[in-house]
Coordinates of C-alpha atoms in Angstrom, one line a residue:
Chain A
M537 CA 85.3 112.5 129.8
T538 CA 86.6 109.4 128.1
Y539 CA 89.6 109.7 125.9
I540 CA 88.1 110.2 122.4
S541 CA 90.4 108.0 120.3
A542 CA 90.5 105.1 122.8
H543 CA 86.7 105.3 123.2
R544 CA 86.1 105.1 119.5
W545 CA 88.4 102.1 119.2
Q546 CA 86.8 100.4 122.2
K547 CA 83.3 101.0 120.8
R548 CA 84.3 99.5 117.4
R549 CA 85.8 96.5 119.2
N550 CA 82.7 96.0 121.3
E551 CA 80.4 96.2 118.2
F552 CA 82.5 93.6 116.5
N553 CA 83.7 91.2 119.2
H554 CA 80.9 91.4 121.8
D555 CA 77.8 92.3 119.8
W556 CA 78.5 90.3 116.6
L557 CA 81.2 87.7 117.0
K558 CA 80.5 86.4 120.6
N559 CA 76.8 87.0 120.7
Q560 CA 75.7 86.2 117.2
Y561 CA 78.2 84.4 115.0
I562 CA 79.8 82.0 117.4
P563 CA 76.4 81.0 118.9
A564 CA 75.1 80.3 115.4
L565 CA 78.1 78.0 114.9
A566 CA 77.4 76.4 118.2
K567 CA 73.9 75.7 117.0
C568 CA 75.5 74.1 113.9
R569 CA 77.3 71.7 116.1
N570 CA 74.1 70.6 117.8
L571 CA 72.5 70.1 114.3
L572 CA 75.6 68.1 113.2
D573 CA 75.4 65.9 116.2
G574 CA 71.7 65.4 115.7
R575 CA 70.8 66.9 119.1
V576 CA 68.3 69.4 117.6
E577 CA 66.3 69.8 114.5
D578 CA 65.8 73.3 113.0
P579 CA 64.9 73.2 109.3
E580 CA 64.4 77.0 109.2
F581 CA 67.9 77.6 110.6
E582 CA 69.3 75.1 108.2
A583 CA 67.7 76.8 105.3
V584 CA 69.1 80.3 106.1
F585 CA 72.5 79.3 107.5
L586 CA 74.4 78.8 104.3
L587 CA 72.8 81.8 102.5
K588 CA 72.6 84.4 105.3
I589 CA 74.6 83.5 108.4
F590 CA 77.8 81.7 107.3
P591 CA 78.7 84.3 104.7
Q592 CA 78.6 87.1 107.3
W593 CA 82.3 86.5 107.8
D594 CA 82.9 87.6 104.2
H595 CA 81.3 91.0 105.0
R596 CA 82.9 91.4 108.4
R597 CA 86.5 90.4 108.0
A598 CA 87.7 93.7 106.4
T599 CA 86.3 95.5 109.4
L600 CA 88.2 93.2 111.7
V601 CA 91.5 93.7 110.0
E602 CA 91.1 97.4 110.1
L603 CA 90.1 97.2 113.8
I604 CA 93.2 95.3 114.7
S605 CA 95.4 97.4 112.6
L606 CA 94.1 100.6 114.2
Y607 CA 94.8 99.4 117.7
E608 CA 98.4 100.7 117.8
Q609 CA 97.4 104.1 116.4
M610 CA 94.2 104.7 118.5
M611 CA 95.3 103.2 121.8
S612 CA 98.7 104.8 122.0
P613 CA 99.3 107.3 124.7
Q614 CA 100.5 109.6 121.9
T615 CA 96.8 110.2 121.1
L616 CA 96.5 112.1 124.5
L617 CA 98.6 114.9 123.1
E618 CA 95.6 115.8 120.9
E619 CA 93.2 115.9 123.9
L620 CA 92.8 118.1 126.9
P621 CA 94.8 119.1 128.8
L622 CA 97.9 118.4 126.7
S623 CA 96.3 119.6 123.4
A624 CA 97.4 123.1 124.4
M625 CA 101.0 122.1 124.0
R626 CA 103.1 123.7 121.2
E627 CA 103.2 121.8 118.0
S628 CA 107.0 121.8 118.0
D629 CA 106.9 120.0 121.3
K630 CA 104.2 117.5 120.1
R631 CA 106.5 116.6 117.2
W632 CA 109.1 115.1 119.4
L633 CA 107.1 114.1 122.5
G634 CA 104.4 112.2 120.5
P635 CA 106.8 109.8 118.8
L636 CA 108.8 109.4 122.0
V637 CA 105.8 108.5 124.1
H638 CA 104.7 106.1 121.4
S639 CA 108.1 104.3 121.2
L640 CA 108.3 104.0 125.0
W641 CA 104.8 102.5 125.1
L642 CA 105.7 99.9 122.4
A643 CA 108.9 99.1 124.3
R644 CA 107.4 98.6 127.7
T645 CA 104.1 96.9 126.8
P646 CA 103.3 93.8 124.7
A647 CA 101.1 95.9 122.3
K648 CA 102.9 94.7 119.2
Q649 CA 102.7 91.0 120.3
L650 CA 99.0 91.3 121.1
V651 CA 98.3 92.8 117.7
S652 CA 100.3 90.0 116.0
S653 CA 98.4 87.4 118.0
A654 CA 95.1 88.9 116.9
L655 CA 96.2 89.0 113.3
E656 CA 97.4 85.4 113.4
A657 CA 94.1 84.3 115.0
F658 CA 92.3 86.2 112.2
E659 CA 94.4 84.4 109.5
R660 CA 93.6 81.0 111.1
V661 CA 89.8 81.8 111.1
N662 CA 90.0 83.0 107.5
A663 CA 91.8 79.8 106.4
S664 CA 89.2 77.7 108.2
Y665 CA 86.4 79.7 106.6
E666 CA 87.8 79.4 103.1
R667 CA 88.3 75.6 103.5
L668 CA 84.8 75.2 104.8
K669 CA 83.4 77.5 102.1
D670 CA 85.1 75.4 99.4
S671 CA 83.8 72.2 100.9
V672 CA 80.2 73.3 101.1
S673 CA 80.1 75.1 97.8
G674 CA 77.5 73.5 95.7
A675 CA 75.9 71.7 98.6
D676 CA 72.3 72.5 99.4
S677 CA 71.5 74.0 102.8
S678 CA 70.5 70.9 104.6
A679 CA 73.4 68.8 103.2
I680 CA 76.0 70.8 104.9
F681 CA 74.8 69.5 108.2
L682 CA 75.9 66.0 107.3
S683 CA 78.8 64.5 109.1
P684 CA 81.5 65.0 106.3
F685 CA 81.7 68.7 107.2
R686 CA 81.6 68.2 111.0
E687 CA 85.4 68.5 111.6
Q688 CA 85.7 71.5 109.5
F689 CA 82.8 73.2 111.3
L690 CA 84.3 72.4 114.6
A691 CA 87.7 73.7 113.6
F692 CA 86.1 76.9 112.3
R693 CA 84.1 77.4 115.5
D694 CA 87.2 76.8 117.7
D695 CA 89.3 79.2 115.6
L696 CA 86.6 81.8 116.0
Q697 CA 86.6 81.4 119.8
L698 CA 90.4 81.8 119.8
L699 CA 90.0 84.9 117.7
A700 CA 87.4 86.4 120.1
N701 CA 89.8 85.7 123.0
A702 CA 92.7 87.4 121.1
I703 CA 90.6 90.5 120.4
S704 CA 89.5 90.5 124.1
D705 CA 93.2 90.4 125.1
L706 CA 93.8 93.9 123.6
P707 CA 93.7 96.2 126.6
R708 CA 90.7 98.5 127.1
D709 CA 92.6 101.4 128.7
I710 CA 95.4 103.5 127.3
D711 CA 98.5 102.3 129.2
V712 CA 100.4 105.5 130.1
T713 CA 102.8 104.2 132.7
Chain B
M33 CA 82.9 96.3 156.6
T34 CA 84.0 95.4 153.1
L35 CA 81.6 94.7 150.2
N36 CA 80.4 91.3 149.2
V37 CA 79.6 91.5 145.5
L38 CA 78.0 88.9 143.3
V39 CA 78.6 89.1 139.5
I40 CA 76.1 87.1 137.4
G41 CA 77.0 86.2 133.8
R42 CA 80.7 86.2 133.8
G43 CA 81.5 82.5 134.6
D44 CA 81.7 80.7 137.9
S45 CA 84.4 81.6 140.4
P46 CA 84.6 81.6 144.2
G47 CA 85.1 84.9 146.1
T48 CA 88.2 86.8 145.0
Q49 CA 89.4 89.9 146.9
V50 CA 90.1 93.1 145.1
T51 CA 91.6 96.4 146.4
N52 CA 90.3 97.6 149.8
G53 CA 89.3 94.1 150.7
H54 CA 86.0 93.9 148.7
T55 CA 85.1 90.4 147.5
L56 CA 83.8 89.5 144.0
E57 CA 82.0 86.2 143.6
F58 CA 81.0 85.0 140.1
T59 CA 78.1 82.8 139.0
R60 CA 76.8 82.1 135.5
H61 CA 73.0 82.5 135.9
G62 CA 70.6 84.4 138.1
G63 CA 68.5 81.2 138.5
V64 CA 65.4 79.8 136.9
P65 CA 62.1 81.6 137.3
P66 CA 60.3 81.9 139.6
D67 CA 63.2 80.7 141.9
F68 CA 65.8 83.2 141.3
L69 CA 68.9 83.4 143.5
S70 CA 68.6 85.0 146.9
L71 CA 70.6 88.2 147.1
Q72 CA 70.3 88.3 150.9
Q73 CA 74.0 87.8 151.6
Y74 CA 75.3 90.2 149.0
D75 CA 75.8 94.0 149.3
F76 CA 75.7 94.5 145.6
V77 CA 74.9 92.3 142.5
F78 CA 76.2 93.0 139.0
M79 CA 73.8 91.4 136.5
H80 CA 74.9 90.8 132.9
L81 CA 72.4 92.4 130.6
G82 CA 72.8 90.4 127.4
P83 CA 71.6 87.4 125.4
A84 CA 73.7 85.0 127.4
N85 CA 71.6 85.8 130.4
P86 CA 68.0 85.8 129.1
E87 CA 66.8 85.6 132.7
A88 CA 68.0 89.1 133.5
Q89 CA 64.9 91.0 132.9
A90 CA 62.6 88.8 134.9
A91 CA 65.2 88.3 137.6
I92 CA 65.6 92.0 138.1
A93 CA 61.9 92.5 138.3
T94 CA 61.6 89.7 140.9
W95 CA 64.5 91.0 143.0
S96 CA 63.2 94.5 142.9
S97 CA 59.8 93.3 144.1
Q98 CA 61.7 91.5 147.0
G99 CA 63.3 94.8 148.0
W100 CA 66.7 94.1 146.5
G101 CA 66.5 96.5 143.6
G102 CA 68.9 98.9 145.3
K103 CA 71.7 96.3 145.2
L104 CA 71.6 95.9 141.4
I105 CA 74.0 97.2 138.8
G106 CA 73.7 96.1 135.2
I107 CA 76.8 95.2 133.2
S108 CA 77.4 94.6 129.5
G109 CA 80.3 93.5 127.4
G110 CA 79.4 96.1 124.8
D111 CA 76.8 98.7 124.9
V112 CA 74.0 98.3 127.5
P113 CA 70.9 97.0 125.6
V114 CA 68.1 99.4 124.9
W115 CA 65.5 97.4 126.9
S116 CA 67.5 97.8 130.0
E117 CA 67.1 101.6 130.0
K118 CA 63.6 101.1 131.6
L119 CA 65.0 99.1 134.5
A120 CA 66.1 102.1 136.6
I121 CA 69.4 100.6 137.7
P122 CA 72.9 101.9 137.2
T123 CA 74.9 100.3 134.4
I124 CA 78.5 99.8 133.5
E125 CA 79.5 99.1 129.9
G126 CA 82.6 97.4 128.5
M127 CA 82.6 94.5 131.1
A128 CA 83.4 91.8 128.5
N129 CA 85.2 89.5 130.9
R130 CA 86.1 88.8 134.5
Q131 CA 89.3 90.7 134.3
N132 CA 87.4 93.9 133.3
L133 CA 85.5 93.6 136.6
Y134 CA 88.7 93.1 138.6
D135 CA 90.2 96.2 136.8
L136 CA 87.5 98.5 137.8
H137 CA 88.5 101.3 140.2
W138 CA 88.0 99.4 143.4
A139 CA 90.7 101.6 145.0
T140 CA 88.1 104.4 145.1
V141 CA 85.6 102.3 147.0
R142 CA 86.5 102.6 150.6
S143 CA 86.4 99.5 152.8
D144 CA 83.6 101.2 154.8
F145 CA 81.6 102.2 151.7
G146 CA 78.1 103.1 152.6
G147 CA 76.7 104.5 149.4
D148 CA 74.1 103.1 147.0
A149 CA 74.4 101.3 143.7
Y150 CA 74.5 104.5 141.7
E151 CA 77.4 105.9 143.8
L152 CA 79.2 102.6 143.5
A153 CA 78.8 102.5 139.8
S154 CA 79.9 106.1 139.5
L155 CA 83.1 105.4 141.5
L156 CA 84.0 102.2 139.6
N157 CA 83.2 103.7 136.2
Q158 CA 84.9 107.0 136.8
E159 CA 86.3 109.4 134.4
Q160 CA 89.9 109.2 133.4
C161 CA 92.6 111.0 135.4
E162 CA 93.6 113.6 132.9
V163 CA 96.0 115.6 135.0
L164 CA 97.9 112.6 136.5
T165 CA 98.1 111.0 133.0
S166 CA 99.3 114.2 131.4
L167 CA 101.8 114.7 134.2
A168 CA 103.1 111.2 133.6
I169 CA 103.6 111.9 129.9
L170 CA 105.5 115.2 130.6
C171 CA 107.7 113.3 133.1
Q172 CA 108.5 110.7 130.4
G173 CA 109.4 113.5 128.0
Y174 CA 111.6 115.3 130.5
L175 CA 113.4 112.1 131.7
A176 CA 114.0 110.9 128.1
V177 CA 115.5 114.3 127.2
H178 CA 117.6 114.2 130.4
A179 CA 118.8 110.7 129.6
A180 CA 119.6 111.5 125.9
S181 CA 121.6 114.5 126.8
A182 CA 123.4 112.9 129.8
G183 CA 124.5 109.8 127.8
E184 CA 124.9 106.2 128.9
A185 CA 128.1 106.8 131.0
A186 CA 126.6 109.5 133.1
L187 CA 123.3 107.5 133.5
A188 CA 125.3 104.6 135.0
H189 CA 125.9 106.9 138.0
A190 CA 122.4 108.3 138.2
P191 CA 120.5 108.3 141.4
E192 CA 118.4 105.2 142.1
E193 CA 115.1 107.0 141.6
V194 CA 116.2 108.2 138.1
S195 CA 117.3 104.8 137.0
A196 CA 114.1 103.2 138.3
A197 CA 111.8 105.8 136.6
L198 CA 113.7 105.5 133.3
S199 CA 113.4 101.7 133.4
L200 CA 109.7 101.7 134.3
M201 CA 108.8 104.1 131.5
G202 CA 110.4 101.8 129.0
W203 CA 113.7 103.7 128.3
D204 CA 116.0 100.7 128.9
A205 CA 113.7 98.4 126.9
L206 CA 113.6 100.9 124.0
N207 CA 117.3 101.3 123.9
D208 CA 117.8 97.6 123.9
K209 CA 115.5 97.4 120.9
I210 CA 117.4 100.2 119.2
R211 CA 120.7 98.3 119.7
R212 CA 119.0 95.3 118.1
N213 CA 118.0 97.5 115.2
E214 CA 114.3 96.7 115.6
P215 CA 112.5 98.8 113.0
E216 CA 109.8 100.4 115.3
A217 CA 112.3 101.4 118.0
V218 CA 113.3 105.0 117.3
L219 CA 114.1 108.1 119.2
P220 CA 113.5 111.6 118.0
S221 CA 116.8 112.9 116.7
N222 CA 116.7 116.3 118.5
L223 CA 115.9 115.0 122.0
G224 CA 119.1 116.3 123.7
L225 CA 118.6 119.8 122.2
V226 CA 115.4 120.6 124.1
L227 CA 117.0 120.1 127.6
T228 CA 117.1 123.8 128.3
E229 CA 113.4 123.9 127.6
V230 CA 112.1 121.0 129.7
V231 CA 114.1 122.0 132.8
H232 CA 112.1 125.3 132.7
P233 CA 108.8 125.2 134.6
G234 CA 107.3 127.2 131.6
W235 CA 107.6 124.1 129.5
W236 CA 105.3 122.1 131.8
L237 CA 102.9 125.0 132.4
G238 CA 102.7 125.7 128.7
A239 CA 101.9 122.1 127.9
W240 CA 98.8 122.5 130.1
G241 CA 98.0 125.8 128.5
L242 CA 98.9 127.7 131.6
S243 CA 100.6 131.1 131.7
G244 CA 102.7 130.7 134.9
V245 CA 101.4 134.1 136.1
L246 CA 100.2 134.4 139.7
G247 CA 96.4 134.6 139.8
D248 CA 95.9 132.3 136.8
E249 CA 92.7 130.5 138.0
R250 CA 93.4 127.6 135.7
W251 CA 96.4 126.7 138.0
A252 CA 94.0 126.4 140.9
A253 CA 91.6 124.3 138.8
L254 CA 94.4 122.0 137.8
A255 CA 95.6 121.6 141.4
D256 CA 92.0 120.9 142.5
S257 CA 91.6 118.2 139.7
L258 CA 94.9 116.6 140.7
E259 CA 93.7 116.3 144.3
K260 CA 90.4 114.7 143.2
E261 CA 92.2 112.3 140.8
C262 CA 94.6 111.2 143.6
A263 CA 91.6 110.6 145.8
K264 CA 90.0 108.5 143.0
Q265 CA 93.1 106.4 142.9
G266 CA 92.8 105.7 146.6
A267 CA 95.2 108.3 148.0
A268 CA 94.1 110.3 151.0
E269 CA 96.1 113.3 149.7
V270 CA 98.3 114.2 146.8
P271 CA 101.5 112.2 147.3
K272 CA 104.4 114.4 148.5
E273 CA 106.6 113.5 145.5
I274 CA 104.0 114.8 143.1
G275 CA 103.4 117.9 145.2
D276 CA 107.1 118.6 145.2
L277 CA 107.2 118.7 141.4
L278 CA 104.2 121.0 141.3
D279 CA 105.7 123.3 143.9
V280 CA 108.7 123.9 141.6
M281 CA 106.4 125.1 138.8
R282 CA 103.8 126.9 141.0
P283 CA 103.3 130.6 140.0
V284 CA 104.6 132.6 143.0
V285 CA 104.8 136.2 141.7
A286 CA 102.7 138.2 139.3
D287 CA 105.4 138.2 136.7
S288 CA 105.8 135.4 134.2
A289 CA 109.4 136.5 133.5
R290 CA 110.6 135.8 137.0
E291 CA 113.5 133.5 137.5
F292 CA 112.6 129.9 138.0
H293 CA 114.4 127.1 139.7
E294 CA 115.4 124.4 137.2
I295 CA 113.4 121.2 137.5
R296 CA 115.7 118.4 138.6
P297 CA 115.8 114.8 137.3
V298 CA 115.3 113.4 140.9
T299 CA 112.2 115.5 141.5
V300 CA 110.7 114.4 138.2
S301 CA 111.7 110.7 138.8
R302 CA 110.1 110.6 142.3
A303 CA 106.9 112.2 141.0
Y304 CA 106.8 109.7 138.1
L305 CA 107.3 106.7 140.5
A306 CA 104.5 108.1 142.7
I307 CA 102.2 108.3 139.7
T308 CA 103.0 104.7 138.6
D309 CA 102.3 103.6 142.2
L310 CA 98.9 105.3 142.1
F311 CA 98.0 103.8 138.8
S312 CA 99.0 100.3 139.9
K313 CA 96.5 100.3 142.8

């Protein structure tokens, strides 16, 4: 048995960070760099990037904020009071033991700092995204791969990589002791 | 003879020893077809099944035809891809980075491990330790109640084990934060009031849904699970300190109303320290 709450959070993290961010979005940005540097040509990719790939951040960012915000709630050892074998405990005991276990966990682990770091990384990505979005608005698909946007693209991609690392830094197991 | 394990798809790194002396070596790719890496010198090979290693499918087919299929375990940062279900190799999910591989339960894999890839994957990817974990939580509750009711002055003279356990579980850090008025640092207000409950074995048994009556088969099941969990953590037997705590609450007569011995802070502290020691392996 895997702890239910932790498993759900880990699954959501995997879907966002591993399946989408690391294996789809960042590689697409890496391809942009190659296009910007003139190392490859891919007219088909250029045509769809601005319309379909780049805006994916708009659709995903709310999911990420929710994911990071839920970390403390779903990965706290307090959740184990709702699962076997402790779910049999009296409710009156859960009312004091749950908050106590949660406070002790926050005190002895860097959970809060890790969440803050992930949120800061998110804010940096978001700011880079908005800058780039403003810069390329009105440009046609192929024009965005011209050199004026190169630095902004690279900054966006670097910020995304830091975000992926910050999300990976959130532990995958409930830390009980 | 310890295991020599190659991990493909999680960066490059020379051999690093993990618990029980097993060695993990990392390389980015399985090679270029048709000249995939030789697996001759490795006992097991963890192959990343994901887009970053497009060679995986062909490499696994080649290695299997060369008689090395039994060494293979598939790994993935997220869910294992659907195409890999046809490969007939064991898989481990959630291995997004190198640290995840170091953090697997290598303590459960004896240095003379002689099993196959499925057995290895099963040991490394084992279930959680529900009883040990729940016991750790109950120990934290008990010790916090003890500390809150004893007060700081009395705690200054507490036995070494009690101080160590309180510190490890975050009690000192939490109280430091409370003194600094940090908003998330709070203690339940009625902690000291439940002291008479937590010193009673019935509180511990009740938390597990046990009656405390002799003959309750769930007690035997819990003790059995505990033994298995300790073995999974690499202990040959249940550590004495944990056994001592369980002995105090063990049902001994067919009457749940019998008189119990109060559970003492030192007994709980020693058990807690033993659990943290098991989990740190």
